[in-house]
Structure formats: C-alpha cells, structure tokens
XYZ file of C-alpha atoms in Angstrom:
488
model
C 71.965 80.981 118.550
C 71.971 80.233 114.874
C 72.624 76.877 113.148
C 74.860 76.343 110.202
C 71.712 74.913 108.523
C 69.738 78.101 109.067
C 72.426 80.833 108.680
C 69.986 83.781 109.083
C 68.844 82.659 112.449
C 71.737 84.218 114.414
C 71.105 87.663 116.030
C 73.791 90.093 117.182
C 73.825 90.775 120.914
C 72.813 94.429 120.290
C 69.472 93.422 118.792
C 69.033 90.674 121.420
C 68.971 93.249 124.138
C 72.362 92.260 125.717
C 75.482 94.318 125.904
C 78.815 93.292 124.539
C 81.338 92.510 127.299
C 85.086 93.178 127.387
C 86.946 90.183 126.098
C 90.519 89.417 125.264
C 93.215 91.538 123.688
C 91.419 92.365 120.456
C 88.039 93.406 121.994
C 84.822 93.733 120.108
C 84.676 96.477 117.519
C 81.128 97.533 116.724
C 79.923 98.687 113.415
C 78.036 101.329 115.201
C 81.267 103.277 115.420
C 82.381 102.668 118.996
C 85.682 104.535 119.336
C 88.457 101.973 119.443
C 90.327 103.945 122.126
C 87.351 103.603 124.447
C 86.840 99.853 123.539
C 90.413 99.106 124.720
C 89.914 101.047 127.966
C 87.239 98.383 128.783
C 89.753 95.727 128.936
C 90.051 94.263 132.525
C 93.320 95.303 134.128
C 93.894 91.741 135.229
C 93.392 90.238 131.783
C 95.591 88.157 131.280
C 123.289 93.265 105.670
C 123.649 94.402 102.680
C 124.548 98.019 101.855
C 121.581 99.940 100.566
C 122.034 103.554 99.517
C 123.683 105.264 102.472
C 121.935 108.376 103.628
C 125.270 109.977 103.876
C 125.837 109.815 100.213
C 125.792 113.052 98.052
C 125.464 116.453 99.468
C 122.612 115.588 101.775
C 124.890 114.315 104.531
C 123.825 111.737 107.138
C 120.644 111.782 109.167
C 122.717 112.629 112.185
C 124.053 115.743 110.553
C 121.810 118.726 110.368
C 121.841 120.558 107.133
C 120.782 124.238 106.823
C 117.155 124.596 106.060
C 115.475 127.301 104.066
C 113.944 129.971 106.316
C 110.770 131.950 105.748
C 107.456 130.841 104.439
C 106.525 129.183 107.708
C 108.536 126.087 106.833
C 109.956 124.128 109.856
C 113.246 122.225 109.758
C 113.169 118.540 110.631
C 115.772 115.887 110.266
C 113.129 113.211 109.618
C 109.458 113.446 108.717
C 107.511 110.165 108.987
C 104.236 110.324 107.109
C 101.947 107.940 108.828
C 101.709 107.346 112.615
C 100.378 103.882 112.645
C 102.441 100.911 113.992
C 105.105 101.050 111.312
C 105.608 104.853 111.665
C 105.398 104.755 115.435
C 108.018 102.023 115.508
C 110.404 103.853 113.171
C 110.087 106.907 115.373
C 110.648 104.968 118.667
C 113.666 103.097 117.281
C 115.030 106.211 115.727
C 114.857 108.027 119.025
C 116.448 105.217 120.912
C 119.209 104.578 118.384
C 120.590 107.880 117.540
C 123.249 109.112 119.911
C 122.515 112.709 119.271
C 119.056 114.308 119.264
C 117.385 114.428 115.795
C 114.334 116.531 115.207
C 111.737 113.958 114.107
C 108.155 114.596 113.189
C 105.302 112.013 112.777
C 102.476 113.250 110.563
C 99.202 111.475 111.202
C 95.906 112.398 109.655
C 93.841 110.963 112.503
C 95.435 110.828 115.926
C 92.326 109.042 117.409
C 93.241 106.074 115.013
C 89.573 105.321 114.545
C 90.264 103.715 111.081
C 93.883 102.520 111.704
C 94.586 99.130 110.341
C 96.358 97.606 113.293
C 93.682 97.939 116.014
C 91.206 96.365 113.549
C 93.342 93.395 112.887
C 93.492 89.919 114.377
C 96.685 90.982 116.288
C 98.751 87.925 115.410
C 102.331 87.188 115.435
C 104.094 84.154 113.942
C 107.259 82.997 112.495
C 105.647 80.627 110.100
C 106.783 82.204 106.896
C 108.617 80.792 103.935
C 111.155 83.690 103.327
C 113.978 84.095 105.768
C 113.561 87.811 106.005
C 109.971 87.548 107.164
C 110.941 84.807 109.762
C 113.730 87.109 111.120
C 111.446 90.181 111.273
C 108.862 88.309 113.342
C 111.554 86.808 115.502
C 112.633 90.249 116.506
C 108.938 91.180 116.794
C 108.365 88.613 119.584
C 111.602 89.712 121.374
C 110.256 93.250 121.095
C 106.876 92.679 122.618
C 108.373 90.466 125.353
C 111.066 92.851 126.520
C 112.320 95.329 123.910
C 109.330 97.631 124.154
C 109.650 97.889 127.924
C 113.346 98.680 127.675
C 112.857 101.454 125.159
C 110.102 102.884 127.187
C 112.028 102.683 130.501
C 111.282 105.818 132.590
C 108.179 106.610 130.586
C 104.741 106.581 132.130
C 103.295 104.167 129.591
C 101.852 100.640 129.950
C 104.123 98.256 127.937
C 101.957 95.143 128.587
C 100.515 94.253 125.192
C 98.698 91.121 126.657
C 100.477 88.612 124.529
C 98.676 85.330 124.479
C 101.136 82.602 123.575
C 98.507 80.220 122.081
C 100.439 79.650 118.882
C 99.501 79.424 115.154
C 98.082 76.286 113.544
C 98.514 76.107 109.857
C 96.746 73.287 107.967
C 97.727 71.646 104.704
C 95.234 69.823 102.430
C 95.474 66.375 100.969
C 96.741 66.172 97.328
C 98.613 68.785 95.401
C 101.715 70.408 96.827
C 100.339 71.627 100.233
C 102.047 69.100 102.359
C 105.370 69.509 100.596
C 105.179 73.253 100.786
C 104.450 73.136 104.524
C 107.348 70.828 105.118
C 109.715 73.052 103.181
C 108.509 76.180 105.079
C 109.046 74.531 108.424
C 112.554 73.404 107.335
C 113.285 76.983 106.404
C 111.902 78.298 109.821
C 114.060 75.837 111.637
C 117.191 76.811 109.668
C 116.675 80.413 110.734
C 116.133 79.714 114.446
C 112.427 79.150 114.780
C 112.874 75.599 115.959
C 109.645 75.680 118.110
C 107.453 75.040 114.959
C 106.216 71.431 115.063
C 104.852 69.315 112.131
C 101.782 67.196 113.071
C 100.208 64.350 111.133
C 96.403 63.996 111.147
C 96.386 61.484 114.102
C 98.732 63.803 116.052
C 96.413 66.736 115.201
C 93.361 64.833 116.469
C 95.243 64.006 119.736
C 96.434 67.562 120.301
C 93.313 69.342 119.183
C 90.264 67.137 119.671
C 87.916 69.849 118.486
C 89.407 69.708 115.056
C 88.121 67.694 112.056
C 91.170 66.333 110.118
C 89.011 65.299 107.078
C 90.944 66.300 103.942
C 94.142 67.324 105.815
C 97.573 65.944 105.204
C 99.603 67.739 107.800
C 99.644 70.678 110.307
C 102.330 73.044 111.643
C 101.879 74.417 115.109
C 103.962 77.047 116.934
C 104.682 75.623 120.290
C 105.832 79.096 121.657
C 106.616 82.592 120.491
C 103.425 82.767 118.442
C 99.956 83.875 119.226
C 98.230 87.227 119.399
C 98.341 90.475 121.389
C 96.624 93.836 121.797
C 97.623 96.057 118.761
C 96.221 99.152 120.385
C 98.453 98.668 123.407
C 101.503 98.275 121.244
C 100.612 101.370 119.093
C 99.938 103.647 122.124
C 103.168 102.402 123.917
C 105.409 103.179 120.842
C 103.655 106.498 120.203
C 104.022 107.681 123.835
C 107.544 106.268 124.234
C 108.734 108.145 121.098
C 106.964 111.403 122.204
C 108.755 111.073 125.586
C 112.038 110.839 123.745
C 111.411 114.152 121.793
C 109.494 112.946 118.648
C 106.834 115.497 117.679
C 103.439 113.959 116.710
C 101.604 116.285 114.369
C 97.841 115.800 113.530
C 98.010 116.875 109.881
C 97.315 115.421 106.480
C 100.014 115.621 103.748
C 98.234 116.986 100.620
C 101.274 117.542 98.446
C 104.990 117.634 98.010
C 107.521 120.148 96.651
C 110.539 118.645 94.924
C 114.020 120.102 94.469
C 116.177 120.186 91.422
C 117.758 116.825 92.189
C 114.464 115.125 92.675
C 114.475 115.090 96.479
C 111.446 116.249 98.400
C 112.019 119.759 99.592
C 108.913 120.238 101.592
C 105.538 118.726 102.508
C 102.401 120.714 101.982
C 99.926 120.148 104.784
C 96.132 120.305 104.835
C 96.218 123.528 106.991
C 98.099 125.357 104.310
C 101.433 125.214 105.983
C 104.663 123.570 104.664
C 107.066 121.249 106.595
C 110.670 120.923 105.457
C 112.653 117.752 106.312
C 115.913 116.285 105.226
C 114.461 112.802 104.913
C 110.797 111.750 104.376
C 109.662 108.290 105.490
C 106.603 106.896 103.635
C 104.787 104.876 106.293
C 101.382 105.796 105.126
C 100.097 102.298 105.004
C 97.218 101.609 102.675
C 97.498 105.131 101.252
C 101.399 105.096 100.787
C 101.005 104.871 97.046
C 99.221 108.211 97.036
C 102.230 109.914 98.670
C 104.428 108.619 95.845
C 101.936 109.787 93.309
C 102.201 113.335 94.740
C 105.880 113.356 93.631
C 104.686 113.628 89.985
C 103.842 111.534 86.911
C 107.427 110.841 85.981
C 108.124 108.964 89.310
C 107.721 105.164 89.464
C 104.520 104.436 91.262
C 104.215 102.377 94.405
C 102.007 99.245 93.768
C 100.234 99.429 97.094
C 96.459 99.698 97.204
C 93.932 100.077 100.006
C 91.732 97.066 100.380
C 89.001 96.185 102.859
C 89.145 93.147 105.247
C 86.269 92.115 107.533
C 86.190 90.317 110.858
C 83.521 88.835 113.020
C 83.345 88.082 116.804
C 81.075 85.243 117.627
C 80.141 83.142 120.660
C 79.697 79.329 120.453
C 76.330 77.987 121.470
C 77.328 74.594 122.926
C 80.317 73.057 124.513
C 80.074 70.127 122.089
C 78.890 69.586 118.560
C 75.438 68.204 117.917
C 76.861 64.718 117.554
C 77.936 65.042 121.280
C 81.485 63.946 120.605
C 83.601 66.783 119.239
C 84.229 69.463 121.941
C 84.173 73.189 121.629
C 87.640 74.688 121.075
C 89.074 76.025 124.327
C 89.872 79.595 125.305
C 93.475 78.886 124.409
C 92.689 77.978 120.775
C 95.550 78.879 118.466
C 95.009 81.120 115.438
C 94.057 78.354 113.088
C 94.241 78.769 109.294
C 92.253 76.300 107.188
C 93.557 75.368 103.718
C 90.671 77.552 102.319
C 92.296 80.605 103.930
C 89.464 80.998 106.545
C 90.935 81.574 110.018
C 89.758 81.870 113.564
C 91.122 82.049 117.164
C 89.914 82.297 120.655
C 89.040 85.816 121.937
C 89.133 86.200 125.789
C 86.968 83.623 127.658
C 83.460 82.225 127.551
C 83.547 80.532 124.136
C 84.191 83.606 122.083
C 86.171 83.649 118.889
C 87.128 86.030 116.034
C 87.454 85.001 112.412
C 87.952 86.239 108.888
C 89.084 85.409 105.381
C 90.549 87.312 102.490
C 87.972 87.822 99.594
C 88.486 86.312 96.245
C 90.692 88.485 93.931
C 87.826 89.330 91.667
C 85.805 90.491 94.710
C 88.621 92.612 96.236
C 88.492 96.070 94.744
C 90.367 99.130 96.086
C 88.492 100.958 98.715
C 88.144 104.294 100.649
C 87.738 104.777 104.404
C 83.941 105.320 103.931
C 83.704 101.775 102.662
C 84.818 100.340 106.055
C 81.411 101.360 107.477
C 79.907 98.436 105.722
C 80.748 94.819 106.580
C 80.310 92.024 103.999
C 78.020 89.810 106.079
C 77.560 87.573 103.022
C 81.111 86.542 103.227
C 80.631 85.232 106.664
C 77.298 83.486 105.973
C 78.297 81.875 102.661
C 82.046 81.247 102.984
C 83.468 81.519 106.586
C 80.792 79.890 108.667
C 80.276 76.743 106.548
C 83.964 76.295 106.218
C 84.714 76.599 109.910
C 81.756 74.504 110.851
C 83.085 71.615 108.729
C 86.613 72.047 110.160
C 85.447 72.507 113.785
C 82.034 70.859 114.171
C 81.262 72.667 117.438
C 81.002 75.899 115.439
C 77.875 74.697 113.687
C 75.851 76.727 116.305
C 76.876 80.255 117.127
C 75.858 83.803 117.597
C 77.679 86.778 115.944
C 78.166 89.439 118.510
C 79.965 92.087 116.350
C 81.716 92.601 113.090
C 83.968 95.372 111.673
C 86.083 96.216 108.707
C 89.610 97.367 108.578
C 92.058 98.708 105.960
C 94.575 96.392 104.384
C 97.676 97.797 102.553
C 97.902 95.430 99.618
C 101.151 95.188 97.488
C 99.785 94.099 94.235
C 103.140 92.791 92.941
C 104.124 90.195 95.578
C 102.270 90.897 98.813
C 105.540 91.724 100.619
C 106.558 94.950 102.361
C 108.599 97.544 100.479
C 111.524 98.904 102.526
C 114.280 101.091 101.179
C 115.016 104.322 99.126
C 112.829 105.245 96.260
C 115.314 105.330 93.292
C 113.833 108.528 91.844
C 113.078 110.382 95.012
C 116.449 110.105 96.837
C 115.271 111.306 100.275
C 112.174 109.177 100.407
C 112.456 105.966 102.509
C 109.663 103.499 101.918
C 108.282 101.328 104.730
C 104.955 100.179 103.549
C 102.969 97.516 101.626
C 103.118 94.704 104.166
C 99.807 92.989 103.065
C 98.672 91.781 106.386
C 101.718 91.142 108.340
C 102.810 94.714 109.073
C 101.698 94.691 112.779
C 104.025 91.764 113.689
C 106.914 93.074 111.545
C 106.605 96.739 112.682
C 109.266 96.367 115.428
C 111.836 94.834 113.018
C 111.004 97.327 110.194
C 111.301 100.154 112.721
C 114.737 99.028 113.750
C 115.912 98.475 110.182
C 114.715 101.915 109.012
C 116.388 103.545 112.007
C 119.669 101.858 111.118
C 119.357 103.107 107.553
C 118.725 106.726 108.735
C 121.444 106.742 111.373
C 124.119 104.521 109.971
C 123.363 104.468 106.312
C 123.116 100.676 106.184
C 121.449 97.703 107.850
C 123.268 96.384 110.961
C 120.927 93.723 112.146
C 118.296 92.282 109.792
C 119.108 92.833 106.128
C 115.987 93.925 104.320
C 117.674 94.561 100.956
C 115.471 91.862 99.311
C 112.395 94.146 100.052
C 113.810 97.229 98.292
C 111.910 99.325 95.843
C 114.470 98.195 93.194
C 112.648 94.883 92.827
C 109.538 96.809 91.799
C 111.382 98.841 89.190
C 113.316 95.871 87.779
C 110.273 93.557 87.866
C 111.743 91.044 90.230
C 109.019 90.055 92.647
C 109.800 88.069 95.793
C 107.043 85.766 96.778
C 106.044 84.767 100.379
C 104.077 81.498 100.464
C 102.774 82.261 103.916
C 100.247 84.963 102.918
C 96.646 84.207 103.990
C-alpha cells in the first residue's frame, strides 16, 4: 500500500502478483484491454410539454405512417434509423418499440456491438436528482422509476436480466466555505424539492460529522445528501437489457458505421452511407452517436449549423484502502455503503462492492482537456490521480491516505462545449434529423427519460410527459445557452 506522502509507492495488483476480484456493479476495468462484456460476467449472481416541430408536419407524414421508399440501389426502407447503439440510442429504440401501437421498422446502427469503448460501461454508473434545472431533475426522476420497475415492465416476456444492481447509497454533494457555494446548494435543493425530489437533505458540518464520521468537514459550509432514489448501478446491465428488449420487439441492430449522408432537395437526409458500401434509407434519422454526434451533423455539409459536441477523455481509478482507520487512529475508513461523494474541488469517489474498495475520478482542467480519439483511451493520465485526486481525497477522507490502486481506465465523454447540457430535438436545417446527444456526463441516468421523450416526438409529434423543449437545438442556433449548475 502506498502513502499519500510517497505517492509512487503504490503498486497495482497485477504487478503485485494478485488477481483482481469481481466487485460491485461497476467492476474493475483493466488498461490491458479486458473485454467489458467478460468483466461484467464475473459479477456474482447474488451481488447485491411544449410543442416542438411535429413529425407529421409537411409532406413527410408521421412516424407511424409509412411513406414509399425509393427502390433499387440496395437501399432498405426504415421508418426510423438510430445512429448510435449506446444507452441513449438503445433507450430510444426500446421506448419507441413499446410506445407505438403499430409496428415501425426501426434500425439501430452501432459501429462496435461489443461496446468495448462505449461511454456508459466505463462511467461511475451514478444516478441523482441533485440538479439545478427542473428538466434535469425530472429526467432523473423518471430514470430511477425506470430502473426500479419500468425496464422490467418493458422487457416482460423477454429472456433478459433486468436487475441492474442498483445500490441506493445516495449522492453527497459538498459546498465550500465562503463564496456562493452554500447559497447555490440551498437554491438547488429548494428547486429539487419543488419538483418532487423531497428526499434531498441539507446537512450542516456538525450533522455531516455525525452522519459520516469518516469525512473531514474542514473548509465545508454545507452538504446535500440523497436519502433515497440516488446511488449507482450497473451500466452494462442496463445497456444490454434495453438492447435485447428492443430486439425482441422487432428493432433491428446493425453492426455498421455511418460514413456519409445523402440529402434530398428539401434538406432532409435521404439515405445513410455505410462502411460496407451499402446505403440505408429511413424516414427519420436519430442522432444518438454520443461523443461523435457532431461528426454526423458535419456529414450533412458545410452549410449546416454544426453541433457543438466534442469527444473528451475521462479517467477513473479503482483502489483499495490499506487500513480501517486513518493514521491518527480516530477517523474510520468509509464503509461499503459510501455515497458518491463530490468534493468542492470536483474530485469524487464512491464505494465499489465490498472489502474497502472505491472508485474515483475528476474532470481535468479546461486547458488540459483536448478533444480525443478512441485510441487515446488506451492511456490513463496517472499523473491526475497522483497529483490531484489522491491528495484531495486524503484531505477530505483521512483514511484514504494509504491505498493501493488496483486498476484504472479511460472512457469517452460527450462534451457540449456551449452549456454542458443535452441537445434534444429537431435540427432546424435537417428536418428529419432528431438530436439526442451532448449530455456531458449525465447521459446514462437520463437515457430512460430521453428515450421516452424522443419516442413521444416520433410517434405523437410532441412531448406528452417531460417537456424537453428547453434542450432543443434552437438554443444553439440562437445563442441562448441554458446552464446546469450541477455539472461535476
């Protein structure tokens, strides 16, 4: 085990001659390239309304009405083609299949059906309602309802495991002394309560110490804790359940990369050109391509307003604590039910399974956060852990002064450079392209709600439950960003 005072002393398990063990819902992802699908299989079985542009407008008809498709050239007719088969695309597919009363022909195009580099399985797997914008609160409220019961209901009769191993350990968000941190946290919680998330509790420093004796409250003014409906779950299980559930309902999953688009006279996409040389025609194209969604918009031509979503890299570490108490012998080690705790610095950590194991991470500084490619995920920024995360967490949680890193990995992050919020709605210059991307770190927990909303737009031409009009592409074109204060 290493000490915070000698950061280069820690040794990964692999080099120490030991083998990583299956932990909690996130599992350990190894830089050596262990397939995530296999990693998840190691898990013990016992572990624990506005009116946006209606699709029925103009000559295109509604999504429930088939239009004649051009024949010849090998093009295949689909009512909806979803580009991107991650959690957002899979959720849209499942909700669309469940919502429409008549069978639509739906295709999901995914470059890598193994999901080796997919964003969701490489994330912290969290879900919270602690946001500042009502729309984000409402999306995550549906998200918890979905993973508790909605997923099982939509997959009824399908041979798929819908247990996503939700750990209701909560989120603990900490505000610093001085500045506006305390006032902002109080305002956020008031908004959360006003929109139904009444289980978020404000805690003063003495209350934090009593509730979480492993926490140092030095420099803190306030904390907000989700008493229920917050925590983390297995992203791989959610992704696979939605994918299999939609396939059982007739959605076609196609392992192909989109390499180009052909537009029609009115600006709509006529067909998608695929990597194998074929073309796929669809009445509506849904852009759920995650970190690479901006590139799909770029394929529509230089005169089309670009989507300000860029691929960024985020790194995570799994570590084991070396002692059950800090060196002073007073502050205990955080328990196996530790909430996902976010320090005012942005560093976060949470428990991972049992045995004193935790995962952690932090977003890099803006000047150290360039766009990236998939090949960049093979390298983890260990310096970020040694120089930023570990010292910060050891100050906030003294028992973390001695630990051993067991594995680390990097994942893709779809970063909306305008306001770090999702973009949902029709592209104003490509009338049959529905955007569902740019969620900047909270796409996993919002995937169920976004899937339902997009399905409503496609089937009914308008939102019927959660109104996502504030997230439309129009705000990008008009220069009206909407800022979420709960981005970490």
